[in-house]
XYZ file of C-alpha atoms in Angstrom:
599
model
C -10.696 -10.475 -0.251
C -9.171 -9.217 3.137
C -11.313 -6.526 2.515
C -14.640 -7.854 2.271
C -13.576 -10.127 5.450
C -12.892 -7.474 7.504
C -16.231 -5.444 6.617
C -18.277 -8.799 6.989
C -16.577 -9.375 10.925
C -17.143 -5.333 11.470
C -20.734 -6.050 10.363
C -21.769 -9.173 12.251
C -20.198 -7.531 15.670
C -22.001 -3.906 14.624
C -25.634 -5.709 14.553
C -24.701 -7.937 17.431
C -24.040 -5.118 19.543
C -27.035 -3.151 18.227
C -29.420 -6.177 18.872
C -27.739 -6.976 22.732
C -28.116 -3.137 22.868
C -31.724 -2.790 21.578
C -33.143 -5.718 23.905
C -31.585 -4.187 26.966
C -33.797 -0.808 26.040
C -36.564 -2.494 25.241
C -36.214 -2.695 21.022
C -37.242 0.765 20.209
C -34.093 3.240 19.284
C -33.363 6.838 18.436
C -31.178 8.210 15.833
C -28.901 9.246 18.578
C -27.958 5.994 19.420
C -24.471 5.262 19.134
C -24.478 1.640 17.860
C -26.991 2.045 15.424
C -25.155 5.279 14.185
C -21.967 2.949 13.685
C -24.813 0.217 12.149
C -25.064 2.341 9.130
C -21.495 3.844 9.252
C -20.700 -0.142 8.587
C -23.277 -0.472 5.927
C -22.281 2.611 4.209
C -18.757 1.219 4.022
C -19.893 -2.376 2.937
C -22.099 -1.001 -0.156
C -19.305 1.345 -1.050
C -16.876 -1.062 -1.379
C -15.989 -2.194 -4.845
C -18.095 0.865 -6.439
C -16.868 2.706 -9.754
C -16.382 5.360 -10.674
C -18.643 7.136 -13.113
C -17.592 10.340 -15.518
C -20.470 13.086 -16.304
C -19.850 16.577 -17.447
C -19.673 17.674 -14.071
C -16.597 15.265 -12.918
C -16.309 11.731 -11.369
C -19.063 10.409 -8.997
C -18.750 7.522 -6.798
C -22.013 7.335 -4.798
C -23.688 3.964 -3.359
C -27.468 5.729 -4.040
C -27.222 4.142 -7.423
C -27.918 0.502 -7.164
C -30.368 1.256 -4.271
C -32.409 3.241 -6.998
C -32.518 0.490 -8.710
C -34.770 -1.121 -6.061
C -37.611 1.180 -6.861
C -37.630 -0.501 -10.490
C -37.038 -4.161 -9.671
C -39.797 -3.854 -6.278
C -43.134 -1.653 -6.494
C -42.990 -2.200 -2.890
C -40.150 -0.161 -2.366
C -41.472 2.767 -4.541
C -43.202 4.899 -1.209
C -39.509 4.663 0.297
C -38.095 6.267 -3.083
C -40.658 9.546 -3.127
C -40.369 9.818 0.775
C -36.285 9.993 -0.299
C -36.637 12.198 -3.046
C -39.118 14.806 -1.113
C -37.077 15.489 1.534
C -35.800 19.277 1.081
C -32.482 19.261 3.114
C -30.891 16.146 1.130
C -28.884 17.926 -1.466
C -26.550 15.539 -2.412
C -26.642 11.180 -3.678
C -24.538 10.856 -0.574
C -27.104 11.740 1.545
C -30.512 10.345 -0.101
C -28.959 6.851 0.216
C -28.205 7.615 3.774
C -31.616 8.516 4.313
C -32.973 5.558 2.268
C -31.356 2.780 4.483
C -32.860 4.572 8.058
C -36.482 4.388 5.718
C -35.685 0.902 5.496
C -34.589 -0.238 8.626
C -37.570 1.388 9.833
C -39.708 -0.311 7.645
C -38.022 -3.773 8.222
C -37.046 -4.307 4.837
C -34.082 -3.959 4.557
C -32.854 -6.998 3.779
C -35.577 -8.006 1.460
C -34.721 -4.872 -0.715
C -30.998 -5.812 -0.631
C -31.639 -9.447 -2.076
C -34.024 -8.243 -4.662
C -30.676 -6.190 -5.820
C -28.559 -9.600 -5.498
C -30.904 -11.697 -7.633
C -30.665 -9.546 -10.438
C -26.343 -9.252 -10.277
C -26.366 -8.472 -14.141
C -27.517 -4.745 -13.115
C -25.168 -4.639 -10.116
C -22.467 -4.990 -12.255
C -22.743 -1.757 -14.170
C -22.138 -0.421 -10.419
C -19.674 -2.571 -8.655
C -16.572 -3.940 -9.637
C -16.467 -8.088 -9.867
C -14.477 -7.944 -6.602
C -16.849 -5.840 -4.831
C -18.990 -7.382 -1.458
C -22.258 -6.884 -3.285
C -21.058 -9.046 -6.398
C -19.445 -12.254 -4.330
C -21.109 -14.783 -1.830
C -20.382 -12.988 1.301
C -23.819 -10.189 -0.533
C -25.888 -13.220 0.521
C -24.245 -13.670 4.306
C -24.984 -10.089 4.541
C -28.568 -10.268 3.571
C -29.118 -12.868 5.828
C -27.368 -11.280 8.963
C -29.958 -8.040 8.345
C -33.136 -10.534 8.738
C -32.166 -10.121 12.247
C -32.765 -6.700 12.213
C -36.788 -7.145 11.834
C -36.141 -7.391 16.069
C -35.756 -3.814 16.402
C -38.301 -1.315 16.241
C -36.351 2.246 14.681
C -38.136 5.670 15.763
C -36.038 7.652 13.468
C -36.403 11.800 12.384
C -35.322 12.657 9.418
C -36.169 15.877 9.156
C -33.204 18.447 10.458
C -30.769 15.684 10.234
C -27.730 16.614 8.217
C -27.408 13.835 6.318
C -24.952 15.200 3.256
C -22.149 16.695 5.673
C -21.951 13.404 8.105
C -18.234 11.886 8.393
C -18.562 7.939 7.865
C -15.627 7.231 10.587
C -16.076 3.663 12.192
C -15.661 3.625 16.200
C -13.831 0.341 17.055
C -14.718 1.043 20.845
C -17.911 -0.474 20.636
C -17.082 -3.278 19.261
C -13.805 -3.948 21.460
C -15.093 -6.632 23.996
C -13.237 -9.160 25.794
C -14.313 -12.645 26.721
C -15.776 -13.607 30.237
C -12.822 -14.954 32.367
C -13.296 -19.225 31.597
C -9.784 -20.468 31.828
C -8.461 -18.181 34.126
C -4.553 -18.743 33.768
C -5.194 -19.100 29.850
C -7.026 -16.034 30.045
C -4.031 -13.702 31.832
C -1.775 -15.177 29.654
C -3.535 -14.464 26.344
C -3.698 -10.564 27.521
C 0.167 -10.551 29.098
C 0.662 -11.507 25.752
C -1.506 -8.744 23.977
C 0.012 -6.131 26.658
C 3.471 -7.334 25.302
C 2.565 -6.772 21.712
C 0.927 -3.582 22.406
C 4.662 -2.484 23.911
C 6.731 -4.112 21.161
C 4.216 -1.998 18.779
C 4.505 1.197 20.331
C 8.553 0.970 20.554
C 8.189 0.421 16.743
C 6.480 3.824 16.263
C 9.067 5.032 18.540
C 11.569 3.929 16.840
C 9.350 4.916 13.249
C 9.346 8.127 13.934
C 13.013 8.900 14.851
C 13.736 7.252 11.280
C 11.301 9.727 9.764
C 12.971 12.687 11.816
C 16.716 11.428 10.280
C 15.061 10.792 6.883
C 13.148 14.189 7.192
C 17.138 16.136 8.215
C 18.635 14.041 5.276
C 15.401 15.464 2.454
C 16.375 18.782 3.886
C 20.019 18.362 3.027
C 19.289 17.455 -0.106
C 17.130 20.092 -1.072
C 19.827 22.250 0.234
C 22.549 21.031 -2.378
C 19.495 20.663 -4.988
C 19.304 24.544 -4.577
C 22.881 24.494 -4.670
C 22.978 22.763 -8.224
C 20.259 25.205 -9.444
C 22.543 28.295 -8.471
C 25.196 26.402 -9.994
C 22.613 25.952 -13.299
C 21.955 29.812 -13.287
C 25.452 30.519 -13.176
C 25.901 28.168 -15.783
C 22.993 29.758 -17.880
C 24.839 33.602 -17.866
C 28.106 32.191 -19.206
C 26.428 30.448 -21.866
C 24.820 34.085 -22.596
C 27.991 35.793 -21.810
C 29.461 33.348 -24.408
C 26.594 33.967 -26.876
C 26.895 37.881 -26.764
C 30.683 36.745 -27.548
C 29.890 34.699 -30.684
C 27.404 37.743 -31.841
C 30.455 40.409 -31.539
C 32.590 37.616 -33.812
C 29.640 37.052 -36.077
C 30.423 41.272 -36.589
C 33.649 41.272 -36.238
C 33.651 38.439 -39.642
C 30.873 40.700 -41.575
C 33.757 43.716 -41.239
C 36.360 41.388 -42.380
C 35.009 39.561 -45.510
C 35.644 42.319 -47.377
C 39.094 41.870 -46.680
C 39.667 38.068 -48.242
C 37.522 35.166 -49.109
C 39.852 32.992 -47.248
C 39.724 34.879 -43.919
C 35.762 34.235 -44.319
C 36.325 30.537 -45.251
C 38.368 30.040 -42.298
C 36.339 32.324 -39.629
C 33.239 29.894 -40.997
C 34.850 26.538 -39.477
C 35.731 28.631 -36.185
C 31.826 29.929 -35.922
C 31.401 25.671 -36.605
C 33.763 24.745 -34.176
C 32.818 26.862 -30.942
C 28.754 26.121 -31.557
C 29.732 22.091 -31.785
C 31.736 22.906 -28.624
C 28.602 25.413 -27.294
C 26.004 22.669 -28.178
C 28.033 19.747 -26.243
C 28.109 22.076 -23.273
C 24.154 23.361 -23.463
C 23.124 19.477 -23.678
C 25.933 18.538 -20.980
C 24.014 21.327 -18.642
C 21.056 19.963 -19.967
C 21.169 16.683 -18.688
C 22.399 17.996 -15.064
C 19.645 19.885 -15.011
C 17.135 16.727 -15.829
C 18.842 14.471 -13.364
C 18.793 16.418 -9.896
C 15.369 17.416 -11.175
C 14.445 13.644 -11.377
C 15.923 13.597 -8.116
C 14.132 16.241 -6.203
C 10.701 15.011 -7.370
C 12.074 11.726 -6.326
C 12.548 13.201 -3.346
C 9.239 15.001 -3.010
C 6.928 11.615 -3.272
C 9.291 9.803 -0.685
C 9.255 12.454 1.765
C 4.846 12.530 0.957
C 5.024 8.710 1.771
C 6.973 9.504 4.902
C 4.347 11.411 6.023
C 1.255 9.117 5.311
C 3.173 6.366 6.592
C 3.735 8.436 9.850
C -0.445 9.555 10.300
C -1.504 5.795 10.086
C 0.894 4.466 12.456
C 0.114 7.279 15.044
C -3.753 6.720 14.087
C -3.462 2.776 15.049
C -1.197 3.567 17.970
C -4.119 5.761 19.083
C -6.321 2.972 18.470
C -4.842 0.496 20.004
C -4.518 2.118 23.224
C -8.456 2.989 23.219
C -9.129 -0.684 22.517
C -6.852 -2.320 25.415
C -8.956 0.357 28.104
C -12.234 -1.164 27.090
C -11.191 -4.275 27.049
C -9.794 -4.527 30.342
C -13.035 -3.073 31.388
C -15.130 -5.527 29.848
C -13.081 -8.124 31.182
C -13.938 -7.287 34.904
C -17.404 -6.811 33.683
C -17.819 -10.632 32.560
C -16.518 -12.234 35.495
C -18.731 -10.384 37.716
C -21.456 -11.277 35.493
C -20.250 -14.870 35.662
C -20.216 -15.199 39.141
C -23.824 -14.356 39.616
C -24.572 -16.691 36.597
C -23.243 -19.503 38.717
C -24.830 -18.605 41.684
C -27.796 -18.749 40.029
C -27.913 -21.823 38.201
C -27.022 -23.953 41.685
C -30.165 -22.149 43.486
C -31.789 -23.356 40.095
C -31.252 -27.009 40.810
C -31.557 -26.510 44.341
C -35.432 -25.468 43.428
C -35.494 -28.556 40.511
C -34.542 -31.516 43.590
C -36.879 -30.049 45.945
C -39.738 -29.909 43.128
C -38.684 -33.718 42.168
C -38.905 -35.018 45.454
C -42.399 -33.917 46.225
C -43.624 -35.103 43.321
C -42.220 -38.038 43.472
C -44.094 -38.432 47.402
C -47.313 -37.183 45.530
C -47.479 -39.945 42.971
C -46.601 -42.526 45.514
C -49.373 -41.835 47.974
C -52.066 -41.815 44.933
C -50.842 -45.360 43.831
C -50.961 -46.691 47.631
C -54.789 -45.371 47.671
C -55.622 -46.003 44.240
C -54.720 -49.959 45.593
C -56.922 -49.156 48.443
C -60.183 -48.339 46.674
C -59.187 -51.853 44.437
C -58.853 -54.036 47.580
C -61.838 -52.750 48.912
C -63.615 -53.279 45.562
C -62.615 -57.227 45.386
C -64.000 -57.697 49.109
C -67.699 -56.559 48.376
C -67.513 -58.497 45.373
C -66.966 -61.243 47.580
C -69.363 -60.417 50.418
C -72.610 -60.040 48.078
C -72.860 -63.552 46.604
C -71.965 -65.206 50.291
C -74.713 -63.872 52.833
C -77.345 -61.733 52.807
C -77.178 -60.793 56.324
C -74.051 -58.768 55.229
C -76.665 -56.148 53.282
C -76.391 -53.800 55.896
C -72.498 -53.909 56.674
C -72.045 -53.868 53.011
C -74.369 -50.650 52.660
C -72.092 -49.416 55.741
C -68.935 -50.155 53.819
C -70.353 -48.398 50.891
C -71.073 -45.134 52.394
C -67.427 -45.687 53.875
C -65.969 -46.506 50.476
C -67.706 -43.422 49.224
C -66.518 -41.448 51.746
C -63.205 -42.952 51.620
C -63.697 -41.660 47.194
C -64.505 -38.413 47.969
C -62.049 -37.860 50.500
C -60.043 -39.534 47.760
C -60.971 -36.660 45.111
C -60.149 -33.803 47.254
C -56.644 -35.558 48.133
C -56.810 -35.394 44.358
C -57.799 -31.753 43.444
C -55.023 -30.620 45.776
C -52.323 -32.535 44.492
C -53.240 -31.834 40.935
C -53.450 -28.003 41.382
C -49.818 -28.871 43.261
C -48.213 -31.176 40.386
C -49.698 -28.065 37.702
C -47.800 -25.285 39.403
C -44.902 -27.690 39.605
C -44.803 -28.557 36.236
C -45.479 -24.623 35.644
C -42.246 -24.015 37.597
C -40.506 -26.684 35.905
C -41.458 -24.849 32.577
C -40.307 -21.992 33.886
C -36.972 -23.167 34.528
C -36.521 -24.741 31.675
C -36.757 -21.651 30.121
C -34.655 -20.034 32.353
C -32.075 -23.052 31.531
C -32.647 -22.342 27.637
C -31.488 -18.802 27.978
C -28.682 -19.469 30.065
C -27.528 -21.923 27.504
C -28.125 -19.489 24.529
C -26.170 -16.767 26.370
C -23.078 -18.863 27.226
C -23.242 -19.488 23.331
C -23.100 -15.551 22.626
C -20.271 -15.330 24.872
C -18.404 -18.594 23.418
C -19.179 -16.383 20.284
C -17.702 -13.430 21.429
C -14.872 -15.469 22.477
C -13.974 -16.644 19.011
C -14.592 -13.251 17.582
C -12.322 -11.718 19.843
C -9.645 -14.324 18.799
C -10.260 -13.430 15.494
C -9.506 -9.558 16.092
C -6.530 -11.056 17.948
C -4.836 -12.719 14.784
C -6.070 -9.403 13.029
C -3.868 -7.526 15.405
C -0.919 -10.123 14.566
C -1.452 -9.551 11.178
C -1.230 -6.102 11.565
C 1.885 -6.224 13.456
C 3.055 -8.529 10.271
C 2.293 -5.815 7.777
C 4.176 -2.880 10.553
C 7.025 -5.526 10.297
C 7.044 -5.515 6.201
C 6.545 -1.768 5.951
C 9.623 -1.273 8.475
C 11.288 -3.679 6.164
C 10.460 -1.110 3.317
C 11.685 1.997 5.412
C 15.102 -0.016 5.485
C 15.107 -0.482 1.791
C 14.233 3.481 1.921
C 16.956 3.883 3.641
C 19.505 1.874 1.614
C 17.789 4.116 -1.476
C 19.003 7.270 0.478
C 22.551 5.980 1.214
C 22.879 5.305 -2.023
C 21.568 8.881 -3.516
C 24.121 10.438 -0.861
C 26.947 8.191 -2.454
C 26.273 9.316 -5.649
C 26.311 13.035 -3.897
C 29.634 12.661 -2.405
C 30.933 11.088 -6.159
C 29.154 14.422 -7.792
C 30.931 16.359 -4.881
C 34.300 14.618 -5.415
C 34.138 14.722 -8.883
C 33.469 19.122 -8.612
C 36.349 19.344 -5.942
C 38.206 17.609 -8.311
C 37.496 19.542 -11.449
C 38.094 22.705 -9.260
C 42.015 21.678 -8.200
C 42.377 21.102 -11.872
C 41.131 24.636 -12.439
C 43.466 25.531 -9.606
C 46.292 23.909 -10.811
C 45.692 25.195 -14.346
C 45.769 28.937 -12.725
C 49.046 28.239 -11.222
C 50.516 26.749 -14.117
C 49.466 29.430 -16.437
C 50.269 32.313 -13.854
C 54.205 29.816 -13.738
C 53.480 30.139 -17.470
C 53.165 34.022 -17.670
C 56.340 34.537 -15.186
C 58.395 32.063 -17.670
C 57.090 34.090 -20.248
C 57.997 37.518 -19.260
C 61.548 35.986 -17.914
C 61.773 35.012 -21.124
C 61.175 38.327 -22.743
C 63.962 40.239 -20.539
C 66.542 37.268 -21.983
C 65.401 37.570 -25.932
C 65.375 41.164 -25.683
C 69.102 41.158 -24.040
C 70.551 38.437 -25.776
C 69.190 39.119 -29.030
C 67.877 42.622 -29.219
C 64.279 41.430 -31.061
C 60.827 43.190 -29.688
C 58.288 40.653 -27.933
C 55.152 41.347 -29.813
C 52.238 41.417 -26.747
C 49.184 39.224 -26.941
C 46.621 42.519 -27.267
C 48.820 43.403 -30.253
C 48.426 40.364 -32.131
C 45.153 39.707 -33.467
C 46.110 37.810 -36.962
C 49.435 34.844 -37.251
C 52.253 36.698 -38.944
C 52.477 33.537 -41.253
C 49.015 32.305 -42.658
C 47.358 35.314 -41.509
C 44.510 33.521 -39.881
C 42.597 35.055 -37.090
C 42.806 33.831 -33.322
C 40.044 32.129 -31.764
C 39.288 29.736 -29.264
C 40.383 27.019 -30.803
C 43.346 28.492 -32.541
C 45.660 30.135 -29.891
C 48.532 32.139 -29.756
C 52.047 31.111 -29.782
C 55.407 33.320 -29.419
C 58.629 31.791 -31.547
C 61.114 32.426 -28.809
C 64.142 33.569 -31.489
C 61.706 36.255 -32.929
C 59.165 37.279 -30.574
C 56.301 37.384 -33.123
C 53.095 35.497 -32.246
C 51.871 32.692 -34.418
C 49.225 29.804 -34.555
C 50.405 26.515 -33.727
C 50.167 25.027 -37.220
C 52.703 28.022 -37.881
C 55.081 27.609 -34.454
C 55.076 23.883 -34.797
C 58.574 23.708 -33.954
C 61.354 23.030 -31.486
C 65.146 24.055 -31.651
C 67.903 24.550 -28.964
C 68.746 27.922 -29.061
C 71.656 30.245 -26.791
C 69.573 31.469 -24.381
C 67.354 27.821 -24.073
C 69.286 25.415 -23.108
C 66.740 22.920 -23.852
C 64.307 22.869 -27.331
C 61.321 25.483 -27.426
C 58.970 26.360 -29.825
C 60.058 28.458 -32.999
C 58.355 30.149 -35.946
C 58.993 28.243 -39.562
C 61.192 31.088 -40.657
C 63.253 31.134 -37.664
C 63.517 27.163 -38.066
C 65.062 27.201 -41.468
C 67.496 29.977 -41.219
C 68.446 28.896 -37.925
C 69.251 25.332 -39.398
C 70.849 27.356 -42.432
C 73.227 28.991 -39.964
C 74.010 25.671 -38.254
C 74.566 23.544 -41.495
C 76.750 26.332 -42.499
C 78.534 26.797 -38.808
C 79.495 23.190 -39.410
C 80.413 23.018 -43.299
């Protein structure tokens, strides 16, 4: 619903200005004309809105030439306007024939008949619009109704050469950015201190926008850094997983060359094959689901950082904006109080002109009564003289040529001040008039006025939405702190895993010292050959083969290598003070030799 309000206040103020426009240049306009360009800019964007979107074999079309050929149908008036349309050559696209079709209409004066035929038959507008569209709700009718004004204007418009299909449909808030004449005067400087101070607070939010978006742009960088470092890290991953597979094929040979040997060398390779691809499997899906996470993550990523950016073309569109509209405005506010100043002026010479007018009419109508009671008195004294004397015949016939005289002069005093009291009354008409259009222009400003104050509150409710989306970019941010927490965990957990690695290096290079310390002691103490590791390939006991999963153990009395299931065993010996491990053998003759040694 914001929607449709915003597109009904652009309208009204598009045809206002067009109107005030038109008048001043005499009602007849061009196609050049800004304001009516921006007329049907408006009215392209008011029957767009709410349209769907309709699938054919060539893709989805969303064109507002669809209900208007449905005017052709519904009115055989309008059926001229739709072959004029359709014959024009350089209108290639639906786009452009309804552009085309609305200048044929305004020019026509129509326009707003042919948009209420379309209202009063809704049931075929809503194959078109959605049930939330402008066409569909009340404010279709308030629109009709504000084109009846339109019939004022006279259109000259060319069709022919006009681009119609390419045109961009971008509204220009300039013209409509007008400020009200200066009536309060404090009020007045107060209300645009107070828009100056909002424009300043808005622009230090961009500011302030846009260095988050540079730290949030840095900290997507980072990240894709270490997200390429993960995917080396995956690759790397990938080859010893092959280099492990090539492994298992050279055992898979290895056990075809040896089950000729025995069936239980083949029974037992079997479960190691079964062990190391359960252990091969839990580290494939282990890599697996790295892999799915960071790249979760870096599409995450992706669609913030694409937000970022949108976010960051609006904000620097309205700051844009905004500036535009504060220059015209401060222009049009010197413009009104100029204007009102003469206004003024003239309405007191106005009633100057009414008193003077007054007062000599007033003098007029008094003299006529004082000799219209002249020729009466006059009257009542021959009336009296007749049936008295006769000898007053010939004064009487004197006073009657005196009394006609006195009627004649009588009439011309008359003519003249009629002809006087007529142009006075014309003059009075005439100001009237005057005093009519004065009125109705001081209610078009008083409009203006409470339009502006509605773009006003707009503007705050802008600033309201700036304040909830910078509320979102500080969610955004709380988002990112958290992904780098879980980065610096990942990171920990790695360094981690490496000192184990490192400390498992040491130990087994401790390990391999121990070991070959322990060599040089067996072999002096006791004389016995310490088998090497390449040497051994099966346990001298059970025979099995060494894997991963079965390793290799030395019984430190013989030096032969055995599995641990063999070498489970611990004894003191000579050279040990404390227990090691020992072959089975070795553990019962040794504890042979020491239940002897004490029997």
């Amino acid at each position: 619903m914001d929607d449709v309000v915003n597109l009904m206040n652009l309208m009204k103020l598009s045809i206002k200005v067009l109107i005030q426009s038109a008048l001043s240049l005499g009602r007849i306009l061009d196609s050049d004309y800004p304001p009516l360009q921006q007329f049907f800019v408006v009215m392209e964007h008011c029957l767009k809105h709410g349209l769907k979107v309709k699938k054919s074999f060539i893709g989805q079309t969303k064109s507002f030439f669809g209900p208007l050929e449905l005017v052709e149908k519904l009115c055989p008036e309008a059926e001229d306007l739709a072959t004029s349309v359709k014959s024009l050559p350089e209108l290639k696209t639906a786009v452009g024939r309804g552009r085309a079709w609305l200048r044929l209409a305004l020019m026509q004066k129509k326009l707003a008949d042919y948009l209420k035929v379309l209202l009063d038959h809704k049931v075929l507008l809503s194959e078109f619009y959605e049930p939330e569209a402008l066409m569909m709700v009340e404010e279709g009718a308030v629109l009709v109704g504000m084109l009846v004004s339109l019939n004022v204007i006279d259109a000259n418009l060319c069709l022919k050469g006009e681009d119609l299909d390419s045109q961009v449909g971008i509204i220009d808030f300039s013209l409509y950015l007008k400020d009200v004449p200066n009536t309060g005067g404090d009020k007045q400087n107060e209300e645009i201190t107070a828009f100056l101070d909002q424009k300043h607070y808005v622009e230090e939010l961009n500011r302030h926008l846009s260095c988050m978006v540079g730290d949030l742009q840095t900290k997507v960088e980072s990240i894709e850094r270490t997200n390429l470092k993960l995917m080396e890290e995956l690759v790397a991953a990938i080859d010893r997983v092959k280099s492990l597979q090539e492994e298992q094929q050279q055992l898979q040979q290895e056990n075809a060359q040896f089950c000729e040997q025995s069936e239980r060398s083949v029974a037992v390779r079997q479960e190691d094959t079964k062990l190391e691809l359960d252990t091969y499997k839990q580290l494939r899906q282990g890599l697996d689901e790295m892999y799915n996470e960071i790249w979760h993550q870096l599409k995450e990523e992706k669609r913030i950082r694409m937000e970022l950016e949108k976010d960051l073309k609006l904000q620097s569109g309205m700051k844009t904006e905004m500036e535009i509209a504060m220059k015209f405005l401060e222009k049009d506010t010197h413009e009104k109080q100029d204007a009102l100043v003469v206004l003024r002026q003239q309405l007191d010479e106005v009633k100057a002109i009414n008193l003077q007018l007054f007062e000599k009419v007033q003098s007029a109508e008094t003299s006529v009564q004082l000799q219209n009671e002249m020729i009466s008195s006059l009257e009542v004294k021959t009336n009296h003289m007749i049936p008295t004397s006769i000898e007053m015949e010939q004064r009487l016939q004197e006073l009657e040529q005196a009394r006609q005289e006195a009627e004649e002069k009588n009439e011309k005093v008359k003519c003249e001040f009629g002809g006087k009291i007529k142009s006075s009354e014309q003059q009075l008409e005439e100001l009237g008039r005057q005093r009519s259009s004065l009125e109705r222009e001081l209610k078009c400003e008083k409009e203006q006025r409470q339009n502006l104050q509605q773009e006003l509150q707009q503007e705050k409710d802008k600033i309201c939405l700036l304040q909830t989306e910078l509320q979102q970019m500080t969610g955004l941010k709380k988002e990112l702190q958290k992904l780098e927490d879980e980065k610096k965990q990942l990171q920990k957990l790695c360094e981690e895993q490496e000192q184990a690695l490192q400390e498992m290096g040491l130990h087994l290079s401790q390990s391999k010292l121990k070991m070959e310390d322990i060599k040089e002691v067996n072999k002096a103490l006791k004389g016995h050959s310490w088998l090497k590791d390449d040497e051994a390939t099966d346990c001298k006991q059970c025979q099995k083969e060494f894997s991963i999963s079965r390793r290799k153990h030395h019984c430190r009395n013989c030096g032969d290598i055995f599995c641990n299931s063999c070498s489970n065993n611990e004894l003191s010996l000579p050279s040990y003070p404390k227990p090691v491990r020992v072959c089975d053998a070795c553990h019962t003759l040794l504890l042979q030799r020491c239940s002897f040694n004490a029997s």
